[in-house]
Amino acid sequence: MRTRLVVANWKMNGSFALLDEMLSILEPLMDKTASEVVLCPPDVLLSSMKSAVEGTQIAVGAQNVHSEVSGAFTGETSAGLLQECGVQWCIVGHSERRNLFAETDEFIRSKTETLLKHGIRPILCIGESLEQREAGKHEEVVIAQLGKGLAGLAVDDQNRCVVAYEPIWAIGTGKTATPEEANSMHKIIRKELESLASPEVAEKMQILYGGSVNAENAETLLSQSEIDGALVGGASLKTAAFPQIVVAGS
Ligand code: PEP
């Protein structure tokens, strides 16, 4: 049985005040939900978040990391520092990083390895563009990203990874994949994991859906057999919406 995981990706949004407010609403809900909850705020909030969530069930997540452990990489953050900030999870391969910052599968793969070496669990995002879906290439694209992201990792490391299927055309657009579309893609991903890793890894791995998840559609999406949780962008900044997503289906 896979635990449901709900991850908030605040992107370059939020504030110290919003973090306090969101945590004060989430904390009392944690014993009413079966979901694990991870909040990924911008890096400057991580250290405050570490102290604020101590003793709660809410985990600290980051949105990005560099693959190198230190050095002349102005503006980047190392996995070691994330670890010091109490970071347990980190998003890698988000389509915004792939597209706006030209991150390659190889770079994403090396970030994944660095995170694992620092005891931080990677949330590997994969997903096709609208053009690729319309050309019928979505399965091929997603399978290739999955393979390049995870192939060759030791079984223990594969077991520490989570995959987030995020069709790019559904991110921040208000257009969600239908629950059936999402579920069938998740099935394809899990099947691929069987050969890429092993049936045991495939069975255990949480596969999240991301793309315009909100308080209204969360229940239906999360009730699909192959959807083990959600990666939430826009709605994770709303104190009226994110807590509802966290308790959806509980
Ligand atoms: C995301 O950025 O990972 C995301 C899913 O965003 P949104 O929920 O706003 O579509």
PDB file of C-alpha atoms and ligand atoms in Angstrom:
ATOM      1  CA  MET A   1       0.000   0.000   0.000  1.00  0.00           C
ATOM      2  CA  ARG A   2       1.511   3.321  -1.079  1.00  0.00           C
ATOM      3  CA  THR A   3       1.117   6.340   1.204  1.00  0.00           C
ATOM      4  CA  ARG A   4      -0.489   9.329  -0.456  1.00  0.00           C
ATOM      5  CA  LEU A   5       1.880  12.247  -0.896  1.00  0.00           C
ATOM      6  CA  VAL A   6       0.837  15.860  -1.463  1.00  0.00           C
ATOM      7  CA  VAL A   7       3.620  18.256  -2.448  1.00  0.00           C
ATOM      8  CA  ALA A   8       3.332  22.048  -2.669  1.00  0.00           C
ATOM      9  CA  ASN A   9       5.549  23.774  -5.212  1.00  0.00           C
ATOM     10  CA  TRP A  10       5.484  27.481  -4.401  1.00  0.00           C
ATOM     11  CA  LYS A  11       7.821  28.338  -7.299  1.00  0.00           C
ATOM     12  CA  MET A  12       9.050  31.970  -6.989  1.00  0.00           C
ATOM     13  CA  ASN A  13       6.067  32.958  -4.842  1.00  0.00           C
ATOM     14  CA  GLY A  14       5.133  33.169  -1.200  1.00  0.00           C
ATOM     15  CA  SER A  15       6.486  35.027   1.805  1.00  0.00           C
ATOM     16  CA  PHE A  16       7.435  34.469   5.453  1.00  0.00           C
ATOM     17  CA  ALA A  17       3.900  35.551   6.370  1.00  0.00           C
ATOM     18  CA  LEU A  18       2.258  33.060   3.992  1.00  0.00           C
ATOM     19  CA  LEU A  19       4.476  30.274   5.325  1.00  0.00           C
ATOM     20  CA  ASP A  20       3.351  31.009   8.913  1.00  0.00           C
ATOM     21  CA  GLU A  21      -0.287  31.198   7.878  1.00  0.00           C
ATOM     22  CA  MET A  22      -0.212  28.019   5.769  1.00  0.00           C
ATOM     23  CA  LEU A  23       1.569  26.011   8.476  1.00  0.00           C
ATOM     24  CA  SER A  24      -0.842  27.173  11.154  1.00  0.00           C
ATOM     25  CA  ILE A  25      -3.763  25.903   9.044  1.00  0.00           C
ATOM     26  CA  LEU A  26      -2.080  22.649   8.015  1.00  0.00           C
ATOM     27  CA  GLU A  27      -0.760  21.555  11.395  1.00  0.00           C
ATOM     28  CA  PRO A  28      -4.136  20.801  13.021  1.00  0.00           C
ATOM     29  CA  LEU A  29      -5.192  18.919   9.871  1.00  0.00           C
ATOM     30  CA  MET A  30      -2.308  16.503   9.924  1.00  0.00           C
ATOM     31  CA  ASP A  31      -4.051  13.957  12.138  1.00  0.00           C
ATOM     32  CA  LYS A  32      -7.141  14.137   9.884  1.00  0.00           C
ATOM     33  CA  THR A  33      -5.300  13.143   6.723  1.00  0.00           C
ATOM     34  CA  ALA A  34      -3.667   9.974   5.527  1.00  0.00           C
ATOM     35  CA  SER A  35      -1.420  12.040   3.250  1.00  0.00           C
ATOM     36  CA  GLU A  36       2.229  12.879   3.773  1.00  0.00           C
ATOM     37  CA  VAL A  37       2.663  16.597   3.143  1.00  0.00           C
ATOM     38  CA  VAL A  38       5.728  18.339   1.760  1.00  0.00           C
ATOM     39  CA  LEU A  39       6.029  22.100   1.282  1.00  0.00           C
ATOM     40  CA  CYS A  40       8.631  23.380  -1.183  1.00  0.00           C
ATOM     41  CA  PRO A  41       8.939  27.130  -0.649  1.00  0.00           C
ATOM     42  CA  PRO A  42      11.696  29.307  -2.160  1.00  0.00           C
ATOM     43  CA  ASP A  43      15.103  28.518  -0.605  1.00  0.00           C
ATOM     44  CA  VAL A  44      15.276  31.629   1.602  1.00  0.00           C
ATOM     45  CA  LEU A  45      12.295  30.325   3.590  1.00  0.00           C
ATOM     46  CA  LEU A  46      13.743  26.856   4.206  1.00  0.00           C
ATOM     47  CA  SER A  47      15.608  27.551   7.392  1.00  0.00           C
ATOM     48  CA  SER A  48      12.561  29.209   9.026  1.00  0.00           C
ATOM     49  CA  MET A  49      10.405  26.358   7.828  1.00  0.00           C
ATOM     50  CA  LYS A  50      12.758  23.820   9.411  1.00  0.00           C
ATOM     51  CA  SER A  51      12.162  25.342  12.868  1.00  0.00           C
ATOM     52  CA  ALA A  52       8.457  25.893  12.277  1.00  0.00           C
ATOM     53  CA  VAL A  53       7.668  22.274  11.332  1.00  0.00           C
ATOM     54  CA  GLU A  54       9.724  20.632  14.063  1.00  0.00           C
ATOM     55  CA  GLY A  55       7.572  18.027  15.800  1.00  0.00           C
ATOM     56  CA  THR A  56       4.901  18.126  13.068  1.00  0.00           C
ATOM     57  CA  GLN A  57       4.225  15.701  10.207  1.00  0.00           C
ATOM     58  CA  ILE A  58       4.940  18.346   7.563  1.00  0.00           C
ATOM     59  CA  ALA A  59       8.186  17.837   5.646  1.00  0.00           C
ATOM     60  CA  VAL A  60      10.512  20.466   4.210  1.00  0.00           C
ATOM     61  CA  GLY A  61      11.118  20.311   0.458  1.00  0.00           C
ATOM     62  CA  ALA A  62      13.239  22.278  -2.003  1.00  0.00           C
ATOM     63  CA  GLN A  63      12.512  23.180  -5.607  1.00  0.00           C
ATOM     64  CA  ASN A  64      15.995  22.772  -7.002  1.00  0.00           C
ATOM     65  CA  VAL A  65      19.598  21.829  -6.238  1.00  0.00           C
ATOM     66  CA  HIS A  66      22.916  21.893  -8.073  1.00  0.00           C
ATOM     67  CA  SER A  67      24.556  18.616  -8.999  1.00  0.00           C
ATOM     68  CA  GLU A  68      27.983  19.709  -7.717  1.00  0.00           C
ATOM     69  CA  VAL A  69      28.563  19.724  -3.973  1.00  0.00           C
ATOM     70  CA  SER A  70      30.180  23.189  -3.880  1.00  0.00           C
ATOM     71  CA  GLY A  71      32.060  25.639  -6.069  1.00  0.00           C
ATOM     72  CA  ALA A  72      31.801  28.655  -8.328  1.00  0.00           C
ATOM     73  CA  PHE A  73      28.129  28.363  -9.266  1.00  0.00           C
ATOM     74  CA  THR A  74      26.758  31.808  -8.465  1.00  0.00           C
ATOM     75  CA  GLY A  75      23.163  31.761  -7.317  1.00  0.00           C
ATOM     76  CA  GLU A  76      22.940  27.993  -6.895  1.00  0.00           C
ATOM     77  CA  THR A  77      22.307  25.969  -3.718  1.00  0.00           C
ATOM     78  CA  SER A  78      24.148  22.800  -2.699  1.00  0.00           C
ATOM     79  CA  ALA A  79      22.553  19.614  -1.435  1.00  0.00           C
ATOM     80  CA  GLY A  80      24.666  19.896   1.747  1.00  0.00           C
ATOM     81  CA  LEU A  81      23.121  23.263   2.598  1.00  0.00           C
ATOM     82  CA  LEU A  82      19.639  21.980   1.806  1.00  0.00           C
ATOM     83  CA  GLN A  83      20.317  19.127   4.196  1.00  0.00           C
ATOM     84  CA  GLU A  84      21.327  21.633   6.906  1.00  0.00           C
ATOM     85  CA  CYS A  85      17.993  23.387   6.332  1.00  0.00           C
ATOM     86  CA  GLY A  86      16.172  20.144   7.133  1.00  0.00           C
ATOM     87  CA  VAL A  87      15.241  19.428   3.524  1.00  0.00           C
ATOM     88  CA  GLN A  88      13.983  15.862   3.088  1.00  0.00           C
ATOM     89  CA  TRP A  89      12.627  16.138  -0.460  1.00  0.00           C
ATOM     90  CA  CYS A  90      13.639  18.029  -3.596  1.00  0.00           C
ATOM     91  CA  ILE A  91      11.929  18.520  -6.952  1.00  0.00           C
ATOM     92  CA  VAL A  92      14.104  17.758  -9.996  1.00  0.00           C
ATOM     93  CA  GLY A  93      13.315  17.921 -13.695  1.00  0.00           C
ATOM     94  CA  HIS A  94      10.410  20.342 -13.396  1.00  0.00           C
ATOM     95  CA  SER A  95       9.354  21.428 -16.885  1.00  0.00           C
ATOM     96  CA  GLU A  96      10.045  25.069 -15.992  1.00  0.00           C
ATOM     97  CA  ARG A  97      13.669  24.144 -15.244  1.00  0.00           C
ATOM     98  CA  ARG A  98      13.899  21.960 -18.348  1.00  0.00           C
ATOM     99  CA  ASN A  99      12.455  24.662 -20.607  1.00  0.00           C
ATOM    100  CA  LEU A 100      13.408  28.022 -19.075  1.00  0.00           C
ATOM    101  CA  PHE A 101      16.832  26.978 -17.786  1.00  0.00           C
ATOM    102  CA  ALA A 102      17.689  24.435 -20.486  1.00  0.00           C
ATOM    103  CA  GLU A 103      18.243  21.574 -18.038  1.00  0.00           C
ATOM    104  CA  THR A 104      19.060  18.310 -19.780  1.00  0.00           C
ATOM    105  CA  ASP A 105      18.132  14.789 -18.711  1.00  0.00           C
ATOM    106  CA  GLU A 106      21.824  14.201 -17.929  1.00  0.00           C
ATOM    107  CA  PHE A 107      22.015  17.223 -15.604  1.00  0.00           C
ATOM    108  CA  ILE A 108      18.758  16.209 -13.924  1.00  0.00           C
ATOM    109  CA  ARG A 109      20.107  12.707 -13.461  1.00  0.00           C
ATOM    110  CA  SER A 110      23.274  14.013 -11.781  1.00  0.00           C
ATOM    111  CA  LYS A 111      21.183  16.194  -9.447  1.00  0.00           C
ATOM    112  CA  THR A 112      19.195  13.090  -8.495  1.00  0.00           C
ATOM    113  CA  GLU A 113      22.385  11.242  -7.582  1.00  0.00           C
ATOM    114  CA  THR A 114      23.695  14.172  -5.534  1.00  0.00           C
ATOM    115  CA  LEU A 115      20.417  14.411  -3.618  1.00  0.00           C
ATOM    116  CA  LEU A 116      20.421  10.695  -2.862  1.00  0.00           C
ATOM    117  CA  LYS A 117      23.988  10.914  -1.571  1.00  0.00           C
ATOM    118  CA  HIS A 118      22.793  13.624   0.837  1.00  0.00           C
ATOM    119  CA  GLY A 119      19.810  11.629   2.065  1.00  0.00           C
ATOM    120  CA  ILE A 120      17.296  13.861   0.245  1.00  0.00           C
ATOM    121  CA  ARG A 121      14.486  12.157  -1.686  1.00  0.00           C
ATOM    122  CA  PRO A 122      14.138  13.309  -5.318  1.00  0.00           C
ATOM    123  CA  ILE A 123      10.735  14.044  -6.859  1.00  0.00           C
ATOM    124  CA  LEU A 124      11.449  13.468 -10.538  1.00  0.00           C
ATOM    125  CA  CYS A 125       9.081  15.419 -12.806  1.00  0.00           C
ATOM    126  CA  ILE A 126       8.346  14.100 -16.265  1.00  0.00           C
ATOM    127  CA  GLY A 127       5.731  15.132 -18.806  1.00  0.00           C
ATOM    128  CA  GLU A 128       5.018  15.940 -22.416  1.00  0.00           C
ATOM    129  CA  SER A 129       4.228  19.220 -24.165  1.00  0.00           C
ATOM    130  CA  LEU A 130       0.943  19.834 -25.957  1.00  0.00           C
ATOM    131  CA  GLU A 131       2.720  19.492 -29.296  1.00  0.00           C
ATOM    132  CA  GLN A 132       4.130  16.112 -28.294  1.00  0.00           C
ATOM    133  CA  ARG A 133       0.727  14.908 -27.081  1.00  0.00           C
ATOM    134  CA  GLU A 134      -0.986  16.052 -30.255  1.00  0.00           C
ATOM    135  CA  ALA A 135       1.648  14.242 -32.301  1.00  0.00           C
ATOM    136  CA  GLY A 136       0.911  11.067 -30.301  1.00  0.00           C
ATOM    137  CA  LYS A 137       4.413  11.077 -28.830  1.00  0.00           C
ATOM    138  CA  HIS A 138       3.500  11.547 -25.160  1.00  0.00           C
ATOM    139  CA  GLU A 139       4.218   7.973 -24.059  1.00  0.00           C
ATOM    140  CA  GLU A 140       7.561   7.884 -25.827  1.00  0.00           C
ATOM    141  CA  VAL A 141       8.620  11.241 -24.332  1.00  0.00           C
ATOM    142  CA  VAL A 142       7.609  10.372 -20.790  1.00  0.00           C
ATOM    143  CA  ILE A 143       9.228   6.933 -20.929  1.00  0.00           C
ATOM    144  CA  ALA A 144      12.477   8.424 -22.223  1.00  0.00           C
ATOM    145  CA  GLN A 145      12.554  11.037 -19.418  1.00  0.00           C
ATOM    146  CA  LEU A 146      11.825   8.332 -16.860  1.00  0.00           C
ATOM    147  CA  GLY A 147      14.563   6.058 -18.173  1.00  0.00           C
ATOM    148  CA  LYS A 148      17.172   8.800 -18.274  1.00  0.00           C
ATOM    149  CA  GLY A 149      16.189   9.980 -14.805  1.00  0.00           C
ATOM    150  CA  LEU A 150      16.273   6.632 -13.008  1.00  0.00           C
ATOM    151  CA  ALA A 151      18.125   3.996 -15.005  1.00  0.00           C
ATOM    152  CA  GLY A 152      21.182   2.532 -13.372  1.00  0.00           C
ATOM    153  CA  LEU A 153      20.395   3.727  -9.857  1.00  0.00           C
ATOM    154  CA  ALA A 154      20.830   1.117  -7.122  1.00  0.00           C
ATOM    155  CA  VAL A 155      17.564  -0.457  -5.966  1.00  0.00           C
ATOM    156  CA  ASP A 156      17.722   1.295  -2.580  1.00  0.00           C
ATOM    157  CA  ASP A 157      18.099   4.619  -4.368  1.00  0.00           C
ATOM    158  CA  GLN A 158      15.253   3.881  -6.808  1.00  0.00           C
ATOM    159  CA  ASN A 159      13.085   3.103  -3.786  1.00  0.00           C
ATOM    160  CA  ARG A 160      13.773   6.581  -2.423  1.00  0.00           C
ATOM    161  CA  CYS A 161      12.601   8.328  -5.612  1.00  0.00           C
ATOM    162  CA  VAL A 162       9.128   9.564  -6.399  1.00  0.00           C
ATOM    163  CA  VAL A 163       7.895  10.334  -9.916  1.00  0.00           C
ATOM    164  CA  ALA A 164       5.559  13.231 -10.738  1.00  0.00           C
ATOM    165  CA  TYR A 165       3.742  13.007 -14.053  1.00  0.00           C
ATOM    166  CA  GLU A 166       3.088  16.583 -15.103  1.00  0.00           C
ATOM    167  CA  PRO A 167       1.785  17.128 -18.631  1.00  0.00           C
ATOM    168  CA  ILE A 168       3.198  20.557 -19.499  1.00  0.00           C
ATOM    169  CA  TRP A 169      -0.066  21.652 -21.128  1.00  0.00           C
ATOM    170  CA  ALA A 170      -1.800  21.236 -17.761  1.00  0.00           C
ATOM    171  CA  ILE A 171       0.684  23.229 -15.653  1.00  0.00           C
ATOM    172  CA  GLY A 172      -0.665  26.597 -14.576  1.00  0.00           C
ATOM    173  CA  THR A 173      -3.203  26.576 -17.414  1.00  0.00           C
ATOM    174  CA  GLY A 174      -6.331  25.514 -15.554  1.00  0.00           C
ATOM    175  CA  LYS A 175      -6.534  22.544 -17.992  1.00  0.00           C
ATOM    176  CA  THR A 176      -6.237  19.274 -16.102  1.00  0.00           C
ATOM    177  CA  ALA A 177      -5.680  15.900 -17.677  1.00  0.00           C
ATOM    178  CA  THR A 178      -8.916  13.975 -17.176  1.00  0.00           C
ATOM    179  CA  PRO A 179      -8.662  11.524 -14.280  1.00  0.00           C
ATOM    180  CA  GLU A 180      -8.747   8.715 -16.872  1.00  0.00           C
ATOM    181  CA  GLU A 181      -5.986  10.279 -18.997  1.00  0.00           C
ATOM    182  CA  ALA A 182      -3.806  10.790 -15.932  1.00  0.00           C
ATOM    183  CA  ASN A 183      -4.503   7.317 -14.565  1.00  0.00           C
ATOM    184  CA  SER A 184      -3.677   5.624 -17.847  1.00  0.00           C
ATOM    185  CA  MET A 185      -0.383   7.510 -18.129  1.00  0.00           C
ATOM    186  CA  HIS A 186       0.455   6.520 -14.552  1.00  0.00           C
ATOM    187  CA  LYS A 187      -0.218   2.876 -15.478  1.00  0.00           C
ATOM    188  CA  ILE A 188       2.190   3.182 -18.409  1.00  0.00           C
ATOM    189  CA  ILE A 189       4.822   4.721 -16.117  1.00  0.00           C
ATOM    190  CA  ARG A 190       4.425   1.944 -13.542  1.00  0.00           C
ATOM    191  CA  LYS A 191       4.640  -0.739 -16.230  1.00  0.00           C
ATOM    192  CA  GLU A 192       7.845   0.863 -17.507  1.00  0.00           C
ATOM    193  CA  LEU A 193       9.248   0.926 -13.978  1.00  0.00           C
ATOM    194  CA  GLU A 194       8.822  -2.852 -13.844  1.00  0.00           C
ATOM    195  CA  SER A 195      11.358  -3.345 -16.620  1.00  0.00           C
ATOM    196  CA  LEU A 196      13.504  -0.298 -15.852  1.00  0.00           C
ATOM    197  CA  ALA A 197      13.828  -1.177 -12.157  1.00  0.00           C
ATOM    198  CA  SER A 198      11.866  -4.210 -10.938  1.00  0.00           C
ATOM    199  CA  PRO A 199       8.258  -5.207 -10.220  1.00  0.00           C
ATOM    200  CA  GLU A 200       8.933  -4.565  -6.507  1.00  0.00           C
ATOM    201  CA  VAL A 201      10.235  -1.031  -7.105  1.00  0.00           C
ATOM    202  CA  ALA A 202       7.334  -0.348  -9.505  1.00  0.00           C
ATOM    203  CA  GLU A 203       4.788  -1.490  -6.939  1.00  0.00           C
ATOM    204  CA  LYS A 204       6.260   0.663  -4.170  1.00  0.00           C
ATOM    205  CA  MET A 205       6.998   3.871  -6.050  1.00  0.00           C
ATOM    206  CA  GLN A 206       4.636   6.783  -5.503  1.00  0.00           C
ATOM    207  CA  ILE A 207       3.577   8.369  -8.793  1.00  0.00           C
ATOM    208  CA  LEU A 208       2.117  11.847  -8.326  1.00  0.00           C
ATOM    209  CA  TYR A 209      -0.004  13.813 -10.759  1.00  0.00           C
ATOM    210  CA  GLY A 210       0.625  17.512 -11.311  1.00  0.00           C
ATOM    211  CA  GLY A 211      -1.119  20.049 -13.500  1.00  0.00           C
ATOM    212  CA  SER A 212      -3.817  22.446 -12.301  1.00  0.00           C
ATOM    213  CA  VAL A 213      -4.796  20.323  -9.298  1.00  0.00           C
ATOM    214  CA  ASN A 214      -7.193  22.351  -7.145  1.00  0.00           C
ATOM    215  CA  ALA A 215      -9.665  21.962  -4.295  1.00  0.00           C
ATOM    216  CA  GLU A 216     -12.434  20.999  -6.721  1.00  0.00           C
ATOM    217  CA  ASN A 217     -10.700  18.292  -8.770  1.00  0.00           C
ATOM    218  CA  ALA A 218      -8.353  16.823  -6.127  1.00  0.00           C
ATOM    219  CA  GLU A 219     -10.803  14.262  -4.775  1.00  0.00           C
ATOM    220  CA  THR A 220     -11.498  12.702  -8.191  1.00  0.00           C
ATOM    221  CA  LEU A 221      -7.886  12.739  -9.319  1.00  0.00           C
ATOM    222  CA  LEU A 222      -6.618  11.287  -6.050  1.00  0.00           C
ATOM    223  CA  SER A 223      -9.227   8.527  -6.061  1.00  0.00           C
ATOM    224  CA  GLN A 224      -7.728   7.005  -9.243  1.00  0.00           C
ATOM    225  CA  SER A 225      -6.036   3.682  -8.561  1.00  0.00           C
ATOM    226  CA  GLU A 226      -2.645   4.680  -9.974  1.00  0.00           C
ATOM    227  CA  ILE A 227      -2.481   8.256  -8.655  1.00  0.00           C
ATOM    228  CA  ASP A 228      -0.589   8.259  -5.380  1.00  0.00           C
ATOM    229  CA  GLY A 229      -0.638  11.965  -4.709  1.00  0.00           C
ATOM    230  CA  ALA A 230      -0.326  15.397  -6.217  1.00  0.00           C
ATOM    231  CA  LEU A 231       2.282  18.004  -7.013  1.00  0.00           C
ATOM    232  CA  VAL A 232       0.460  21.287  -6.650  1.00  0.00           C
ATOM    233  CA  GLY A 233       1.597  24.669  -7.946  1.00  0.00           C
ATOM    234  CA  GLY A 234      -0.867  27.588  -8.009  1.00  0.00           C
ATOM    235  CA  ALA A 235      -3.390  26.139  -5.562  1.00  0.00           C
ATOM    236  CA  SER A 236      -0.646  25.427  -3.008  1.00  0.00           C
ATOM    237  CA  LEU A 237      -0.351  29.174  -2.374  1.00  0.00           C
ATOM    238  CA  LYS A 238      -4.017  29.464  -1.416  1.00  0.00           C
ATOM    239  CA  THR A 239      -4.825  28.911   2.225  1.00  0.00           C
ATOM    240  CA  ALA A 240      -8.431  28.144   1.278  1.00  0.00           C
ATOM    241  CA  ALA A 241      -7.447  25.502  -1.303  1.00  0.00           C
ATOM    242  CA  PHE A 242      -4.250  23.641  -0.336  1.00  0.00           C
ATOM    243  CA  PRO A 243      -5.528  22.346   3.034  1.00  0.00           C
ATOM    244  CA  GLN A 244      -8.584  20.958   1.205  1.00  0.00           C
ATOM    245  CA  ILE A 245      -6.311  19.115  -1.227  1.00  0.00           C
ATOM    246  CA  VAL A 246      -4.365  17.711   1.721  1.00  0.00           C
ATOM    247  CA  VAL A 247      -7.506  16.210   3.262  1.00  0.00           C
ATOM    248  CA  ALA A 248      -9.120  15.174  -0.041  1.00  0.00           C
ATOM    249  CA  GLY A 249     -10.067  11.517   0.020  1.00  0.00           C
ATOM    250  CA  SER A 250      -9.004  11.032   3.655  1.00  0.00           C
TER     251      SER A 250
HETATM  252  C1  PEP B   1       3.663  22.640 -11.010  1.00  0.00           C
HETATM  253  O1  PEP B   1       4.248  23.674 -11.237  1.00  0.00           O
HETATM  254  O2  PEP B   1       4.310  21.641 -10.690  1.00  0.00           O
HETATM  255  C2  PEP B   1       2.212  22.615 -11.144  1.00  0.00           C
HETATM  256  C3  PEP B   1       1.614  21.457 -11.171  1.00  0.00           C
HETATM  257  O3  PEP B   1       1.585  23.826 -11.229  1.00  0.00           O
HETATM  258  P1  PEP B   1      -0.008  24.083 -11.246  1.00  0.00           P
HETATM  259  O4  PEP B   1      -0.602  23.268 -10.141  1.00  0.00           O
HETATM  260  O5  PEP B   1      -0.161  25.553 -11.033  1.00  0.00           O
HETATM  261  O6  PEP B   1      -0.495  23.639 -12.590  1.00  0.00           O
END
